[in-house]
PDB file of C-alpha atoms in Angstrom:
ATOM      1  CA  UNK A   1      29.482 -40.727 -42.896  1.00 88.00           C
ATOM      2  CA  UNK A   2      33.188 -40.748 -42.553  1.00 93.00           C
ATOM      3  CA  UNK A   3      35.232 -37.459 -42.443  1.00 94.00           C
ATOM      4  CA  UNK A   4      39.016 -36.717 -42.177  1.00 94.00           C
ATOM      5  CA  UNK A   5      40.028 -36.690 -38.253  1.00 97.00           C
ATOM      6  CA  UNK A   6      41.463 -33.303 -38.586  1.00 96.00           C
ATOM      7  CA  UNK A   7      37.991 -31.896 -39.766  1.00 95.00           C
ATOM      8  CA  UNK A   8      36.373 -32.934 -36.510  1.00 96.00           C
ATOM      9  CA  UNK A   9      35.549 -29.822 -34.429  1.00 96.00           C
ATOM     10  CA  UNK A  10      37.497 -29.562 -30.896  1.00 96.00           C
ATOM     11  CA  UNK A  11      34.161 -30.571 -29.135  1.00 96.00           C
ATOM     12  CA  UNK A  12      33.864 -33.776 -30.980  1.00 96.00           C
ATOM     13  CA  UNK A  13      33.162 -36.902 -28.476  1.00 97.00           C
ATOM     14  CA  UNK A  14      35.910 -39.510 -28.851  1.00 98.00           C
ATOM     15  CA  UNK A  15      36.743 -42.996 -27.641  1.00 98.00           C
ATOM     16  CA  UNK A  16      40.312 -44.482 -27.401  1.00 98.00           C
ATOM     17  CA  UNK A  17      41.031 -47.899 -27.721  1.00 98.00           C
ATOM     18  CA  UNK A  18      44.760 -48.995 -26.679  1.00 98.00           C
ATOM     19  CA  UNK A  19      46.025 -51.918 -28.604  1.00 98.00           C
ATOM     20  CA  UNK A  20      47.738 -54.652 -26.546  1.00 96.00           C
ATOM     21  CA  UNK A  21      50.771 -54.452 -28.673  1.00 95.00           C
ATOM     22  CA  UNK A  22      52.690 -51.994 -31.169  1.00 96.00           C
ATOM     23  CA  UNK A  23      50.623 -52.449 -34.546  1.00 97.00           C
ATOM     24  CA  UNK A  24      52.593 -53.087 -37.758  1.00 97.00           C
ATOM     25  CA  UNK A  25      51.789 -50.679 -40.652  1.00 97.00           C
ATOM     26  CA  UNK A  26      50.169 -53.594 -42.378  1.00 97.00           C
ATOM     27  CA  UNK A  27      47.947 -53.976 -39.349  1.00 97.00           C
ATOM     28  CA  UNK A  28      47.266 -50.196 -39.160  1.00 98.00           C
ATOM     29  CA  UNK A  29      46.419 -50.081 -42.846  1.00 98.00           C
ATOM     30  CA  UNK A  30      44.000 -53.118 -42.787  1.00 98.00           C
ATOM     31  CA  UNK A  31      42.336 -51.945 -39.446  1.00 98.00           C
ATOM     32  CA  UNK A  32      42.105 -48.348 -41.147  1.00 98.00           C
ATOM     33  CA  UNK A  33      39.923 -49.760 -43.840  1.00 97.00           C
ATOM     34  CA  UNK A  34      37.864 -51.686 -41.684  1.00 97.00           C
ATOM     35  CA  UNK A  35      37.290 -48.742 -39.550  1.00 97.00           C
ATOM     36  CA  UNK A  36      36.337 -46.656 -42.473  1.00 96.00           C
ATOM     37  CA  UNK A  37      33.867 -49.153 -43.775  1.00 96.00           C
ATOM     38  CA  UNK A  38      32.105 -49.357 -40.280  1.00 96.00           C
ATOM     39  CA  UNK A  39      32.146 -45.516 -39.821  1.00 95.00           C
ATOM     40  CA  UNK A  40      30.798 -45.031 -43.353  1.00 94.00           C
ATOM     41  CA  UNK A  41      27.467 -46.664 -42.407  1.00 92.00           C
ATOM     42  CA  UNK A  42      27.326 -45.945 -38.468  1.00 93.00           C
ATOM     43  CA  UNK A  43      24.248 -44.350 -37.477  1.00 89.00           C
ATOM     44  CA  UNK A  44      22.360 -43.016 -34.378  1.00 90.00           C
ATOM     45  CA  UNK A  45      18.439 -43.606 -34.802  1.00 92.00           C
ATOM     46  CA  UNK A  46      18.576 -44.163 -38.375  1.00 90.00           C
ATOM     47  CA  UNK A  47      20.706 -40.715 -38.698  1.00 90.00           C
ATOM     48  CA  UNK A  48      24.059 -40.642 -40.140  1.00 89.00           C
ATOM     49  CA  UNK A  49      26.957 -39.816 -37.871  1.00 90.00           C
ATOM     50  CA  UNK A  50      29.753 -37.723 -39.004  1.00 94.00           C
ATOM     51  CA  UNK A  51      32.564 -39.740 -37.664  1.00 96.00           C
ATOM     52  CA  UNK A  52      36.525 -40.194 -38.009  1.00 97.00           C
ATOM     53  CA  UNK A  53      39.230 -42.436 -37.165  1.00 98.00           C
ATOM     54  CA  UNK A  54      42.929 -42.137 -36.613  1.00 98.00           C
ATOM     55  CA  UNK A  55      45.685 -44.357 -35.153  1.00 98.00           C
ATOM     56  CA  UNK A  56      48.343 -42.700 -32.959  1.00 97.00           C
ATOM     57  CA  UNK A  57      51.859 -43.813 -31.844  1.00 97.00           C
ATOM     58  CA  UNK A  58      50.873 -47.112 -33.777  1.00 97.00           C
ATOM     59  CA  UNK A  59      49.030 -48.224 -30.781  1.00 98.00           C
ATOM     60  CA  UNK A  60      46.022 -46.218 -30.094  1.00 98.00           C
ATOM     61  CA  UNK A  61      42.702 -46.119 -32.304  1.00 98.00           C
ATOM     62  CA  UNK A  62      40.945 -42.708 -31.638  1.00 98.00           C
ATOM     63  CA  UNK A  63      37.257 -42.751 -32.886  1.00 98.00           C
ATOM     64  CA  UNK A  64      35.549 -39.370 -33.065  1.00 97.00           C
ATOM     65  CA  UNK A  65      31.958 -38.155 -33.935  1.00 97.00           C
ATOM     66  CA  UNK A  66      30.904 -34.568 -34.279  1.00 96.00           C
ATOM     67  CA  UNK A  67      27.802 -34.497 -32.022  1.00 93.00           C
ATOM     68  CA  UNK A  68      26.772 -31.129 -33.376  1.00 85.00           C
ATOM     69  CA  UNK A  69      25.847 -32.963 -36.590  1.00 90.00           C
ATOM     70  CA  UNK A  70      24.076 -35.892 -34.919  1.00 85.00           C
ATOM     71  CA  UNK A  71      24.790 -37.231 -31.436  1.00 85.00           C
ATOM     72  CA  UNK A  72      26.068 -40.899 -30.693  1.00 90.00           C
ATOM     73  CA  UNK A  73      23.204 -42.878 -29.105  1.00 90.00           C
ATOM     74  CA  UNK A  74      23.423 -45.971 -26.621  1.00 91.00           C
ATOM     75  CA  UNK A  75      22.547 -48.418 -29.468  1.00 91.00           C
ATOM     76  CA  UNK A  76      25.180 -46.743 -31.905  1.00 92.00           C
ATOM     77  CA  UNK A  77      28.003 -46.964 -29.075  1.00 93.00           C
ATOM     78  CA  UNK A  78      27.111 -50.499 -28.431  1.00 94.00           C
ATOM     79  CA  UNK A  79      27.598 -51.324 -32.370  1.00 95.00           C
ATOM     80  CA  UNK A  80      30.856 -49.405 -32.215  1.00 96.00           C
ATOM     81  CA  UNK A  81      31.969 -51.599 -29.219  1.00 96.00           C
ATOM     82  CA  UNK A  82      30.832 -54.923 -30.919  1.00 96.00           C
ATOM     83  CA  UNK A  83      32.890 -53.736 -33.803  1.00 97.00           C
ATOM     84  CA  UNK A  84      36.029 -53.347 -31.679  1.00 98.00           C
ATOM     85  CA  UNK A  85      35.324 -57.005 -30.377  1.00 98.00           C
ATOM     86  CA  UNK A  86      35.269 -57.962 -34.091  1.00 98.00           C
ATOM     87  CA  UNK A  87      38.480 -56.367 -34.609  1.00 98.00           C
ATOM     88  CA  UNK A  88      39.988 -57.797 -31.551  1.00 97.00           C
ATOM     89  CA  UNK A  89      39.084 -61.418 -32.685  1.00 97.00           C
ATOM     90  CA  UNK A  90      40.233 -60.814 -36.235  1.00 97.00           C
ATOM     91  CA  UNK A  91      43.681 -59.285 -35.511  1.00 96.00           C
ATOM     92  CA  UNK A  92      44.312 -61.331 -32.377  1.00 96.00           C
ATOM     93  CA  UNK A  93      44.773 -58.128 -30.089  1.00 96.00           C
ATOM     94  CA  UNK A  94      43.297 -56.596 -27.179  1.00 97.00           C
ATOM     95  CA  UNK A  95      41.513 -52.983 -27.665  1.00 98.00           C
ATOM     96  CA  UNK A  96      39.164 -53.046 -24.821  1.00 97.00           C
ATOM     97  CA  UNK A  97      41.691 -53.977 -21.797  1.00 95.00           C
ATOM     98  CA  UNK A  98      41.498 -51.015 -19.631  1.00 94.00           C
ATOM     99  CA  UNK A  99      43.677 -52.577 -16.835  1.00 95.00           C
ATOM    100  CA  UNK A 100      46.813 -51.955 -18.689  1.00 96.00           C
ATOM    101  CA  UNK A 101      48.206 -48.323 -18.078  1.00 97.00           C
ATOM    102  CA  UNK A 102      50.371 -46.960 -20.952  1.00 98.00           C
ATOM    103  CA  UNK A 103      53.110 -44.982 -20.576  1.00 97.00           C
ATOM    104  CA  UNK A 104      55.556 -43.097 -22.913  1.00 95.00           C
ATOM    105  CA  UNK A 105      59.384 -42.826 -21.856  1.00 92.00           C
ATOM    106  CA  UNK A 106      62.225 -42.016 -24.299  1.00 91.00           C
ATOM    107  CA  UNK A 107      59.766 -42.158 -27.226  1.00 90.00           C
ATOM    108  CA  UNK A 108      59.002 -45.819 -26.408  1.00 92.00           C
ATOM    109  CA  UNK A 109      55.431 -46.789 -25.397  1.00 96.00           C
ATOM    110  CA  UNK A 110      55.079 -49.563 -22.369  1.00 95.00           C
ATOM    111  CA  UNK A 111      52.319 -50.807 -20.327  1.00 97.00           C
ATOM    112  CA  UNK A 112      52.044 -51.900 -16.895  1.00 97.00           C
ATOM    113  CA  UNK A 113      49.108 -53.802 -15.244  1.00 97.00           C
ATOM    114  CA  UNK A 114      47.122 -51.670 -12.889  1.00 95.00           C
ATOM    115  CA  UNK A 115      47.734 -54.096  -9.969  1.00 96.00           C
ATOM    116  CA  UNK A 116      51.501 -53.608 -10.340  1.00 96.00           C
ATOM    117  CA  UNK A 117      51.491 -49.923 -10.524  1.00 95.00           C
ATOM    118  CA  UNK A 118      52.574 -49.285  -6.955  1.00 92.00           C
ATOM    119  CA  UNK A 119      55.421 -51.769  -7.027  1.00 95.00           C
ATOM    120  CA  UNK A 120      56.728 -50.302 -10.322  1.00 95.00           C
ATOM    121  CA  UNK A 121      56.715 -46.867  -8.569  1.00 94.00           C
ATOM    122  CA  UNK A 122      58.616 -48.370  -5.662  1.00 92.00           C
ATOM    123  CA  UNK A 123      61.268 -50.033  -7.922  1.00 94.00           C
ATOM    124  CA  UNK A 124      61.611 -46.827  -9.989  1.00 93.00           C
ATOM    125  CA  UNK A 125      60.331 -48.383 -13.222  1.00 95.00           C
ATOM    126  CA  UNK A 126      57.668 -45.385 -13.028  1.00 95.00           C
ATOM    127  CA  UNK A 127      59.273 -41.923 -12.207  1.00 94.00           C
ATOM    128  CA  UNK A 128      57.342 -38.614 -11.795  1.00 93.00           C
ATOM    129  CA  UNK A 129      58.836 -37.304 -15.063  1.00 92.00           C
ATOM    130  CA  UNK A 130      57.529 -40.170 -17.116  1.00 95.00           C
ATOM    131  CA  UNK A 131      54.448 -39.345 -19.451  1.00 97.00           C
ATOM    132  CA  UNK A 132      51.191 -41.478 -19.033  1.00 97.00           C
ATOM    133  CA  UNK A 133      48.261 -41.710 -21.280  1.00 98.00           C
ATOM    134  CA  UNK A 134      44.791 -40.733 -19.847  1.00 96.00           C
ATOM    135  CA  UNK A 135      42.597 -42.732 -22.403  1.00 96.00           C
ATOM    136  CA  UNK A 136      39.542 -41.610 -20.375  1.00 95.00           C
ATOM    137  CA  UNK A 137      39.229 -38.307 -22.124  1.00 96.00           C
ATOM    138  CA  UNK A 138      35.961 -37.747 -24.039  1.00 96.00           C
ATOM    139  CA  UNK A 139      36.589 -34.628 -26.324  1.00 97.00           C
ATOM    140  CA  UNK A 140      39.057 -34.260 -29.159  1.00 97.00           C
ATOM    141  CA  UNK A 141      40.272 -30.962 -27.709  1.00 96.00           C
ATOM    142  CA  UNK A 142      41.859 -32.980 -24.852  1.00 96.00           C
ATOM    143  CA  UNK A 143      43.906 -35.140 -27.201  1.00 94.00           C
ATOM    144  CA  UNK A 144      46.611 -32.215 -27.480  1.00 85.00           C
ATOM    145  CA  UNK A 145      46.110 -30.942 -23.842  1.00 90.00           C
ATOM    146  CA  UNK A 146      45.345 -33.913 -21.552  1.00 93.00           C
ATOM    147  CA  UNK A 147      45.905 -37.197 -23.157  1.00 96.00           C
ATOM    148  CA  UNK A 148      49.487 -37.123 -22.439  1.00 96.00           C
ATOM    149  CA  UNK A 149      50.493 -35.797 -19.092  1.00 95.00           C
ATOM    150  CA  UNK A 150      53.512 -36.340 -16.800  1.00 94.00           C
ATOM    151  CA  UNK A 151      53.042 -38.985 -13.893  1.00 95.00           C
ATOM    152  CA  UNK A 152      53.487 -36.231 -11.315  1.00 93.00           C
ATOM    153  CA  UNK A 153      50.363 -34.421 -12.742  1.00 92.00           C
ATOM    154  CA  UNK A 154      48.314 -37.576 -13.187  1.00 93.00           C
ATOM    155  CA  UNK A 155      46.168 -39.624 -10.861  1.00 91.00           C
ATOM    156  CA  UNK A 156      49.279 -41.536 -10.019  1.00 92.00           C
ATOM    157  CA  UNK A 157      50.656 -38.494  -8.084  1.00 90.00           C
ATOM    158  CA  UNK A 158      49.051 -40.003  -4.840  1.00 88.00           C
ATOM    159  CA  UNK A 159      51.224 -43.017  -5.081  1.00 80.00           C
ATOM    160  CA  UNK A 160      54.620 -40.929  -4.765  1.00 80.00           C
ATOM    161  CA  UNK A 161      53.168 -39.394  -1.829  1.00 69.00           C
ATOM    162  CA  UNK A 162      52.619 -42.700  -0.105  1.00 51.00           C
ATOM    163  CA  UNK A 163      56.042 -44.173  -1.065  1.00 46.00           C
TER     164      UNK A 163
END
């Protein structure tokens, strides 16, 4: 069953899917409807899941489930990933590519392939003051505290020491 994202408890489990491009309002609206249809019937071991979805920055889909109600299972997570693959195909975008690292600088989001991070730091394209998205967070409470952090306080800090 679907609930409003703001109704999810801070302890809710989340998954973040980063789009390969900025999404238009039309894409967001259409994909939001698709997500809601999926979440309305999403189950784990035949038990309803209390789930929500929200698009942030016109680029990131965040799916949350209140595991105090019912926990997501391996099979239900597989169904979610298969649904994401369906969206990728239908909308011709990537949502599962973890090799693209997203940054926020002067209110603009840009991505750099993981293998080019060190060079981007050496050339000054990435600076310690920039913000980086940590898409590996797994709880809603971390969206506000730990999702967006400065590069100098992230895992990239080590590259600045080596440069």
